[in-house]
Short mmCIF file of C-alpha atoms in Angstrom, two decimals:
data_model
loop_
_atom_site.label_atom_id
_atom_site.label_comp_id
_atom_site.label_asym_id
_atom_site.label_seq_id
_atom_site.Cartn_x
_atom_site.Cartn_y
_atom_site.Cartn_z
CA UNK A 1 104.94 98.31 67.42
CA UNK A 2 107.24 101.44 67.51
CA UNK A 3 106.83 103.31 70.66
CA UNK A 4 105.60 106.79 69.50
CA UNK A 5 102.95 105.25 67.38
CA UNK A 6 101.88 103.47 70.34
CA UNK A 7 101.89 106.88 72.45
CA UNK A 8 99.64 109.10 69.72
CA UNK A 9 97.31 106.31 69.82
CA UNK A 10 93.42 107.42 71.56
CA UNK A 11 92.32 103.75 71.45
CA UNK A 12 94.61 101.02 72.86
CA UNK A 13 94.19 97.42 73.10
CA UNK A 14 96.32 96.12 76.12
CA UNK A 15 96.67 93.48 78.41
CA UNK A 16 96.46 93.60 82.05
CA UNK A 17 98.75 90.43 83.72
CA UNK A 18 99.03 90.06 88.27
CA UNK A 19 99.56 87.10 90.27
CA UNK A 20 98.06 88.41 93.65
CA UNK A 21 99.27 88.19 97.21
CA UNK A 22 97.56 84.24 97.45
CA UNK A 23 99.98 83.38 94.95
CA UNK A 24 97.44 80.84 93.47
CA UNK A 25 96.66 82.00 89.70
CA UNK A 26 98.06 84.48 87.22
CA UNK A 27 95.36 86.55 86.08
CA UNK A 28 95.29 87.63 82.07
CA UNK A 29 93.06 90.32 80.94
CA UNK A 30 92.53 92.38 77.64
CA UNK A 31 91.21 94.90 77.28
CA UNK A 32 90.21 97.85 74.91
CA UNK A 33 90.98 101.52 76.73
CA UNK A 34 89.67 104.57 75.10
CA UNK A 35 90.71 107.95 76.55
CA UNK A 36 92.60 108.67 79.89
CA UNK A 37 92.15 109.25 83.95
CA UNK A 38 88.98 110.33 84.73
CA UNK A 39 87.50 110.54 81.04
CA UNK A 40 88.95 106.75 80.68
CA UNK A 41 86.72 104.11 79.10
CA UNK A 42 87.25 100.42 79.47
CA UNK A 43 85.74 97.39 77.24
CA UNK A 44 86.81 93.79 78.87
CA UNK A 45 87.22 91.60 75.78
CA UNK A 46 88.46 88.23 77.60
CA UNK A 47 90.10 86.47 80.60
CA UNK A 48 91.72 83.78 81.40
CA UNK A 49 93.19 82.68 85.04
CA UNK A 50 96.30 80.49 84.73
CA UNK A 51 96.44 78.30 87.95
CA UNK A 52 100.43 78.49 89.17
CA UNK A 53 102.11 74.91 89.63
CA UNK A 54 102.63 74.24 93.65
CA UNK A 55 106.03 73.89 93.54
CA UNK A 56 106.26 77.45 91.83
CA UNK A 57 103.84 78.44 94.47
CA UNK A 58 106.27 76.89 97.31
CA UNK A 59 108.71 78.65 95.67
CA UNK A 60 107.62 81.81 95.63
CA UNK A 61 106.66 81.62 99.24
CA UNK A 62 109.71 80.38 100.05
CA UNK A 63 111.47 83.22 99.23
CA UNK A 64 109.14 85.58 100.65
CA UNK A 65 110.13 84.62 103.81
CA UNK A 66 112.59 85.97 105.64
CA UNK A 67 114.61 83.55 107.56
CA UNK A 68 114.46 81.04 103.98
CA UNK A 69 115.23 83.21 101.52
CA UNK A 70 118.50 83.12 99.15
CA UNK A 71 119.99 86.05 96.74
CA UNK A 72 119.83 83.18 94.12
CA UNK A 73 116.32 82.34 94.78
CA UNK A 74 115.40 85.83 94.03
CA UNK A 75 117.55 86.49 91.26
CA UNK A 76 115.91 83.04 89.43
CA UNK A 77 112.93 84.04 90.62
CA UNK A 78 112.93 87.00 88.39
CA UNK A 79 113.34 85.71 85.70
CA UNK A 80 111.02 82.46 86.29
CA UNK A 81 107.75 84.93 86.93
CA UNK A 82 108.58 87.00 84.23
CA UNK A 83 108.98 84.04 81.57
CA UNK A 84 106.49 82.43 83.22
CA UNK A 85 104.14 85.95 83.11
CA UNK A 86 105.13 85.67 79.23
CA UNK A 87 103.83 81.84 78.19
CA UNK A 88 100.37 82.76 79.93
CA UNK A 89 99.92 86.24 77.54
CA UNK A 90 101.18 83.89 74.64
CA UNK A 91 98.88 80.85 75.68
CA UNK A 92 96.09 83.72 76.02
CA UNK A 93 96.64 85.10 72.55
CA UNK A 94 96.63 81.77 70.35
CA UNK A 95 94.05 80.37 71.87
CA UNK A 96 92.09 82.80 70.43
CA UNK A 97 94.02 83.40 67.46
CA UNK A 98 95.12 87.17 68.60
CA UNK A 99 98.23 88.24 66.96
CA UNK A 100 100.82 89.79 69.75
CA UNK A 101 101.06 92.79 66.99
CA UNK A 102 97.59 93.77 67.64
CA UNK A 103 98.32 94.57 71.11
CA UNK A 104 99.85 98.35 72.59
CA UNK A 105 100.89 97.07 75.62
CA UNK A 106 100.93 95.11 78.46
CA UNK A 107 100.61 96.25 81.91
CA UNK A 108 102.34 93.29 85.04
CA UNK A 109 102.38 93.73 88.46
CA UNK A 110 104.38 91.32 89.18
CA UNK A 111 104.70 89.01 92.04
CA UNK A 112 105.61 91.12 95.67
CA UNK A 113 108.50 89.38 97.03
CA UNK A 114 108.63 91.95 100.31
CA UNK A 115 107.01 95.21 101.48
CA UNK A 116 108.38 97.10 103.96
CA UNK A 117 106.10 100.79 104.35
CA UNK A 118 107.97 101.71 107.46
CA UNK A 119 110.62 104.17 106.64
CA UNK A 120 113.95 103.07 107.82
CA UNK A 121 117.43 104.20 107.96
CA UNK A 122 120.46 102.90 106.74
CA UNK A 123 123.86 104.86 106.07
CA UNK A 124 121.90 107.83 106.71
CA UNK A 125 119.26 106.92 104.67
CA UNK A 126 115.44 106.95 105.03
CA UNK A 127 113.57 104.99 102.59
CA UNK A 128 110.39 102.55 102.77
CA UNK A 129 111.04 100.16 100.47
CA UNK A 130 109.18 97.04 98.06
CA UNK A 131 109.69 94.46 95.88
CA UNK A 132 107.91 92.87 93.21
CA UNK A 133 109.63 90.57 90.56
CA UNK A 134 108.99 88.90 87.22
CA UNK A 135 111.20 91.92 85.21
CA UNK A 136 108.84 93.50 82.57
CA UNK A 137 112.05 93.34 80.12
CA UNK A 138 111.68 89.69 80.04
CA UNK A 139 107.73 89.86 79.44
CA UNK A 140 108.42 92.22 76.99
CA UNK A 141 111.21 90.14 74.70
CA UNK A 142 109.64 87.23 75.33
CA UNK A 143 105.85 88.55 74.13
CA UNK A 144 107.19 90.64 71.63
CA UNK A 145 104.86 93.99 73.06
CA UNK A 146 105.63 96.64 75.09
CA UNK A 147 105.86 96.19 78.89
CA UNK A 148 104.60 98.22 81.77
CA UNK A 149 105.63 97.03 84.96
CA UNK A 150 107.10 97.65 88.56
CA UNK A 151 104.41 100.30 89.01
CA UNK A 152 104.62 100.48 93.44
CA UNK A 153 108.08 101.82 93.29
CA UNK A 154 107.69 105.69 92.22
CA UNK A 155 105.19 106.02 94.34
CA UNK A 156 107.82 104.83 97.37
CA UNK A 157 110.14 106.61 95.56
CA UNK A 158 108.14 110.23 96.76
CA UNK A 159 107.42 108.42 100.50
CA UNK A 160 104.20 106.80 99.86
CA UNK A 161 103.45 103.56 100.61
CA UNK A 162 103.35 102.08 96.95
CA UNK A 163 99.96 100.70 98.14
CA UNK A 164 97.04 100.85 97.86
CA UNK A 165 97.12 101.22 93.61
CA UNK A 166 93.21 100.31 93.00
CA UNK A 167 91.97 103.48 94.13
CA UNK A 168 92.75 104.90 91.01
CA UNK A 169 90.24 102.60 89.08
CA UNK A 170 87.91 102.44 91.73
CA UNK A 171 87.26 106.13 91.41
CA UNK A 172 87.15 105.50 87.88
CA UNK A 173 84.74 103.34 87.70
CA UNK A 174 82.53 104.16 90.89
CA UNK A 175 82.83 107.66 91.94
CA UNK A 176 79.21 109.12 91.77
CA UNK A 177 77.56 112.92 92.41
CA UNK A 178 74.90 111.54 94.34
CA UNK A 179 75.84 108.35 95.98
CA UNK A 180 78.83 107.41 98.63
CA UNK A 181 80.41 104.38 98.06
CA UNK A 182 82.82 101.92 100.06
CA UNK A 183 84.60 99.18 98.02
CA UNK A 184 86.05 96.20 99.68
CA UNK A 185 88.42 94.14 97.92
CA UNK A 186 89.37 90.94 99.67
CA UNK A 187 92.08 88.94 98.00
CA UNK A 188 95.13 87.54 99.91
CA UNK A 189 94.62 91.09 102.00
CA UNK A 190 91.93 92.79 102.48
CA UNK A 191 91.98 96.85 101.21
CA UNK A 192 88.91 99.56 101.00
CA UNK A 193 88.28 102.30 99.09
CA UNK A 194 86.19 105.40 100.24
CA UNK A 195 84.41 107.11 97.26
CA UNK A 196 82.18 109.79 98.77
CA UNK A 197 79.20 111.52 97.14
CA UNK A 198 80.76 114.03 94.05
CA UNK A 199 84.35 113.03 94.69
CA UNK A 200 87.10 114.13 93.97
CA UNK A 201 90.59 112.55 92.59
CA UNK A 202 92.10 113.83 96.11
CA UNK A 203 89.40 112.94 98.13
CA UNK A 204 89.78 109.65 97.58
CA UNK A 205 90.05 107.30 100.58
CA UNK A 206 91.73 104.16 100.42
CA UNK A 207 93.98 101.77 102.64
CA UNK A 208 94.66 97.90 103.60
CA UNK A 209 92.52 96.52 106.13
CA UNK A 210 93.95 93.65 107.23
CA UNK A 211 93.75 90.09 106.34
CA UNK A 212 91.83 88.75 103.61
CA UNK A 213 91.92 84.85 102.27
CA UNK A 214 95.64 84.58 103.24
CA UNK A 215 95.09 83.37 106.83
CA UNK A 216 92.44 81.53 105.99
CA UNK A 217 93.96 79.41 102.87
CA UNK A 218 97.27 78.96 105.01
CA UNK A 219 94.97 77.35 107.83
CA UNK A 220 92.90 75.27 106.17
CA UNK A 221 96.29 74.06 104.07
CA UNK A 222 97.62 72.95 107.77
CA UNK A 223 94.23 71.75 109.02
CA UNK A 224 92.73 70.10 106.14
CA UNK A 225 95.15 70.16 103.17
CA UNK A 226 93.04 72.24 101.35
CA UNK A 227 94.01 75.01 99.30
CA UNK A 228 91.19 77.63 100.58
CA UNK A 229 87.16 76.97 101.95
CA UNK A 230 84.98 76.74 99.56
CA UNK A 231 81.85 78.23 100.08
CA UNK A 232 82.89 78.34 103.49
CA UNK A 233 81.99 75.10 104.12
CA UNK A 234 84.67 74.18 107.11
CA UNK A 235 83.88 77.61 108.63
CA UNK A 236 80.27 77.18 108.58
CA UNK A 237 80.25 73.63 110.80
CA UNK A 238 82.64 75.40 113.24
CA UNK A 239 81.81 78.13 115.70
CA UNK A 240 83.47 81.15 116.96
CA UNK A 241 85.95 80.21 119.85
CA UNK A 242 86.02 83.89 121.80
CA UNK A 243 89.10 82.99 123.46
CA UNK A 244 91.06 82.60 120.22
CA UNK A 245 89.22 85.68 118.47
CA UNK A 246 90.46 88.00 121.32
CA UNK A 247 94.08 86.45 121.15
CA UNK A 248 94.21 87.50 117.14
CA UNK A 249 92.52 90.49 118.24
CA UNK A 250 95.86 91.19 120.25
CA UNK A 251 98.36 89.36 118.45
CA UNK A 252 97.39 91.99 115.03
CA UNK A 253 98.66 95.57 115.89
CA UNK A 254 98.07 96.44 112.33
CA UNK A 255 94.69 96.18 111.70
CA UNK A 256 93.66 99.03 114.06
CA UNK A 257 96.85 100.76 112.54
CA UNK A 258 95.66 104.80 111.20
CA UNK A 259 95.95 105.06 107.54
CA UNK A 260 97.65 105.56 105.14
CA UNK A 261 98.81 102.23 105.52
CA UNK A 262 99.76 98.96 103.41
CA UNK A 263 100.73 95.47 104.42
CA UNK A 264 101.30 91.70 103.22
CA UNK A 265 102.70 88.47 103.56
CA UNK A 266 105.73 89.79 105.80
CA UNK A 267 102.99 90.39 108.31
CA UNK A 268 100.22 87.72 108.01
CA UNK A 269 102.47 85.46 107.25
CA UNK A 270 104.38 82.19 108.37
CA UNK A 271 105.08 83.82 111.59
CA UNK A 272 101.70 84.82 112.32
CA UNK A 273 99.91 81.81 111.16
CA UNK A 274 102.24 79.41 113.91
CA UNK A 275 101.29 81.92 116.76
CA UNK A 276 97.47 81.07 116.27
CA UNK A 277 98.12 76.84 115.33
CA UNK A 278 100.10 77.04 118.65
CA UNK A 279 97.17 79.22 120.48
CA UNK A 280 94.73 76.56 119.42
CA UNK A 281 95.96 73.32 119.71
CA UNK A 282 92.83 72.70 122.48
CA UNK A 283 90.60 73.78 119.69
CA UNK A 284 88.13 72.15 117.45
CA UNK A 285 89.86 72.62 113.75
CA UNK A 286 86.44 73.86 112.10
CA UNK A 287 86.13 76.46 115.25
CA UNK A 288 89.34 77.50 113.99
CA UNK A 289 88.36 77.97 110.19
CA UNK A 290 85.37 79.62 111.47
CA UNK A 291 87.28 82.46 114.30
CA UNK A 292 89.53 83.26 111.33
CA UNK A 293 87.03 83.99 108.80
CA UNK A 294 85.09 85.86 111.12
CA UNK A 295 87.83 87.87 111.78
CA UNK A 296 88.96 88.75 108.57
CA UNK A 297 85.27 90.58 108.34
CA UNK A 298 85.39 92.05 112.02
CA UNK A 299 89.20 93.90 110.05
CA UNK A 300 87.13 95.58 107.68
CA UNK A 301 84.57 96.24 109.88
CA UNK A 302 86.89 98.02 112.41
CA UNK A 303 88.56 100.19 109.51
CA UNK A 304 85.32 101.40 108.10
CA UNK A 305 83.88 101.89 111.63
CA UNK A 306 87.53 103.82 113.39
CA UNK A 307 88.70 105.10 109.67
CA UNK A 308 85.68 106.26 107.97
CA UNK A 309 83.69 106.84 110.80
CA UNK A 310 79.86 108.03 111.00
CA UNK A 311 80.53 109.23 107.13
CA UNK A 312 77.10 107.61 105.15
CA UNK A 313 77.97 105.38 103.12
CA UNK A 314 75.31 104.24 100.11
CA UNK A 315 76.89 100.83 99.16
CA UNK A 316 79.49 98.49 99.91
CA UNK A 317 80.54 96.83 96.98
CA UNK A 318 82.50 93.55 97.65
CA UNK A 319 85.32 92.18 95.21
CA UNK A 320 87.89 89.48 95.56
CA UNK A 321 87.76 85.60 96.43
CA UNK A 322 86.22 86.66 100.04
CA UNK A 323 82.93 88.29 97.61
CA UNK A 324 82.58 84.17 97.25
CA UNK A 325 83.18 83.39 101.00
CA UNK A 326 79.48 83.11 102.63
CA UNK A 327 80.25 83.39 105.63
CA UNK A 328 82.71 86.52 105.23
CA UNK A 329 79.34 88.39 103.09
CA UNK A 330 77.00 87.83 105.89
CA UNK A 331 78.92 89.11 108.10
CA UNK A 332 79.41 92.18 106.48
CA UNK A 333 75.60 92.32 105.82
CA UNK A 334 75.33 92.20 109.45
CA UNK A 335 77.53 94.68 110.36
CA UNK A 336 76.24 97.07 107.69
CA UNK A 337 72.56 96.98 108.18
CA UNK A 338 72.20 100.04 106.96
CA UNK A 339 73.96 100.10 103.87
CA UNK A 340 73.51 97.97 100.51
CA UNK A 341 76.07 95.09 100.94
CA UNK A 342 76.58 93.51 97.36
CA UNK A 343 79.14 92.19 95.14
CA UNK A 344 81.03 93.66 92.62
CA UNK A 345 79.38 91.42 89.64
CA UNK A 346 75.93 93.10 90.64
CA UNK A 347 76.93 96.45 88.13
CA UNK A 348 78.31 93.84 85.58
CA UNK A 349 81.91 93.44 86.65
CA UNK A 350 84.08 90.57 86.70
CA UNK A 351 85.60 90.79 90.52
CA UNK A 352 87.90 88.11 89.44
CA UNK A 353 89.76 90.14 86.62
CA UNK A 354 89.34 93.44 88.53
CA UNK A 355 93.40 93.94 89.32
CA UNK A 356 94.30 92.49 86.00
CA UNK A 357 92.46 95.76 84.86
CA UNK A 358 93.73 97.85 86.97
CA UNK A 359 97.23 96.94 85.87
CA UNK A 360 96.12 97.18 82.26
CA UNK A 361 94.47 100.80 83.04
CA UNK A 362 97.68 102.22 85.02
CA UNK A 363 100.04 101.16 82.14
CA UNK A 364 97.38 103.19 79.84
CA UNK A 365 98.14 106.40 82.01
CA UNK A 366 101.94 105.12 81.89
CA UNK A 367 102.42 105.33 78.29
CA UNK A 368 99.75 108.53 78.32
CA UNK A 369 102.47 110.49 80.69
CA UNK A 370 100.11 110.75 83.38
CA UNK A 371 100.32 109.76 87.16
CA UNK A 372 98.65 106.59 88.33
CA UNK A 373 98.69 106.94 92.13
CA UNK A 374 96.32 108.39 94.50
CA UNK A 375 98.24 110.64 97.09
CA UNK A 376 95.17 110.67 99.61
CA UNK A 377 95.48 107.05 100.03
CA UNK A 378 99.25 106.31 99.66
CA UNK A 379 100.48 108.46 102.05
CA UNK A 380 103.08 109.93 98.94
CA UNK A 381 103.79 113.82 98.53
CA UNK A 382 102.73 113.94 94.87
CA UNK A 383 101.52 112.64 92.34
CA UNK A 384 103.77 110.68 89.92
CA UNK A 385 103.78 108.40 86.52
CA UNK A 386 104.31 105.11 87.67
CA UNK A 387 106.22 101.91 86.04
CA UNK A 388 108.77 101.39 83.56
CA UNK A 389 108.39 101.05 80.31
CA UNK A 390 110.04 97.51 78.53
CA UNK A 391 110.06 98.06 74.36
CA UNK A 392 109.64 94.89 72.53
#
């Protein structure tokens, strides 16, 4: 579909594609988007979650790392995601007859390689940095529609963090005149946004917490050889060993970090996950399950608590794989007594496909010409369009 045609269009049909921070699924979503920013309006026609093979997975991880990385693991890498990105859009499409020429556009995140938020110097040169791959050119040619992708890196560009991005939608969807709202998203990290009553675009609130599922999965994968808890069912036969909560407590300087902030894998990571097996080698493998996921509440808790402070909030709406962690909802029930602690699903949406729509919505402001990020919770000095745009 030529370009401009796309552009003058007031209607779009387009796809939103992410494989998250877990690394365990791509997510595919299409959608219908009518109308832009704040007047946008979104109709979720289907989903599908493609599970990624474990030796992708491995190798993705692999190269995350720092100290196992190679150039030519990345540079593959690339191009695997991306033509791997592209056979679950054209899986999505046949099997329910949708022709690729019906679609606008499609909007990837791509998979985050490395994220580095602290500015640094080189060659007299202060930059933060990121990196997500699976090139949007190679989605594109290989779809045969329109790409949007590499959105994080304007905002970096202008000294923002590139992160957090779902603010935008979250005020989209959620901002209200006479209700205050915190929404927790809790995926391989965990990430709030603070919507208070009659908001505003610039008022918006929004940062990384801490961890989310990612220390969690990566010890029960040690422990158990399990890919994640369900239902929290190791956590809830262990207890919480004090000793071992304190020692995370200390060993994660980020999590009582002042926003703006972002972080990821480089930080709860292999590294981090060794100093706590090595810290608990005494202790009972379910206590362990249980301290972590206890933990990855008590983050949340301490940003709302330090960050947001004695601000009311109405609701707390919950999103992400932890919204189906037990253990992780009561906890947050307990800590906010006072507030309505529910999940996302209760105002009829699909936590699961929520960042697959938010990439689909940001590459509807893309090809609009408008910006995409939200200043007051990136830490950047203006707004800006975000992504490139990949013809067919």
């Amino acid at each position: 579909m030529d370009l401009i045609e796309i552009i003058r269009k007031k209607e779009r049909k387009v796809i939103g594609v992410l494989s998250g921070t877990s690394v365990d699924a791509v997510d595919v979503v299409l959608l219908k988007i009518k109308g832009t920013a704040s007047k946008t309006q979104i109709q979720v026609i289907d989903f599908q979650s493609f599970k990624i093979p474990s030796e992708m997975k491995d190798y993705i991880l692999k190269c995350s790392r720092i100290k196992e990385n190679d150039v030519r693991d990345i540079c593959r890498l690339n191009f695997f995601i991306g033509k791997f990105f592209a056979t679950c859009i054209n899986k999505f499409l046949k099997k329910r007859r949708i022709s690729p020429n019906s679609i606008d556009i499609i909007g990837s995140h791509g998979q985050t390689i490395h994220h580095i938020p602290k500015c640094q110097e080189k060659f007299g040169i202060k930059t933060k940095s990121t990196l997500q791959i699976g090139d949007p050119s190679v989605i594109a040619n290989l779809t045969g529609i329109t790409t949007v992708g590499d959105f994080r890196t304007a905002d970096v560009a202008v000294n923002g963090d590139g992160a957090p991005l779902v603010p935008f939608l979250d005020y989209i969807l959620f901002a209200e005149k006479r209700k205050s709202r915190v929404l927790i998203n809790i995926g391989g990290i965990s990430n709030l946004t603070y919507l208070k009553k009659n908001c505003r675009i610039n008022d918006v609130v929004a940062f990384d917490c801490g961890p989310g599922n990612m220390l969690i999965d990566a010890l029960c994968k040690v422990y158990f050889d399990k890919e994640y808890d369900k239902d929290a069912k190791i956590a809830l036969k262990g207890n919480v060993d004090k000793n071992l909560f304190k020692f995370i407590c200390r060993l994660d300087a980020y999590f009582k970090t002042r926003p703006p902030k972002s972080t990821g894998r480089e930080h709860y990571g292999k590294s981090f996950v060794k100093k706590i097996i090595t810290k608990s080698r005494k202790i009972p493998k379910e206590d362990i399950i249980r301290t972590v996921t206890e933990f990855t509440a008590y983050a949340v808790y301490y940003n709302i608590i330090h960050f947001i402070k004695k601000r009311d909030i109405s609701e707390i709406l919950v999103s992400g794989g932890g919204a189906d962690n037990v253990l992780i909802m009561n906890c947050l029930k307990n800590y906010f007594r006072k507030s309505d602690v529910k999940k996302l699903e209760y105002y009829g949406i699909d936590s699961a496909n929520k960042e697959a729509v938010l990439f689909a919505v940001l590459a509807n402001e893309t090809i609009s010409g408008n910006p995409g990020n939200v200043p007051s919770s990136t830490g950047a000095e203006k707004k800006v369009i975000l992504g490139k745009i990949c013809p067919a």
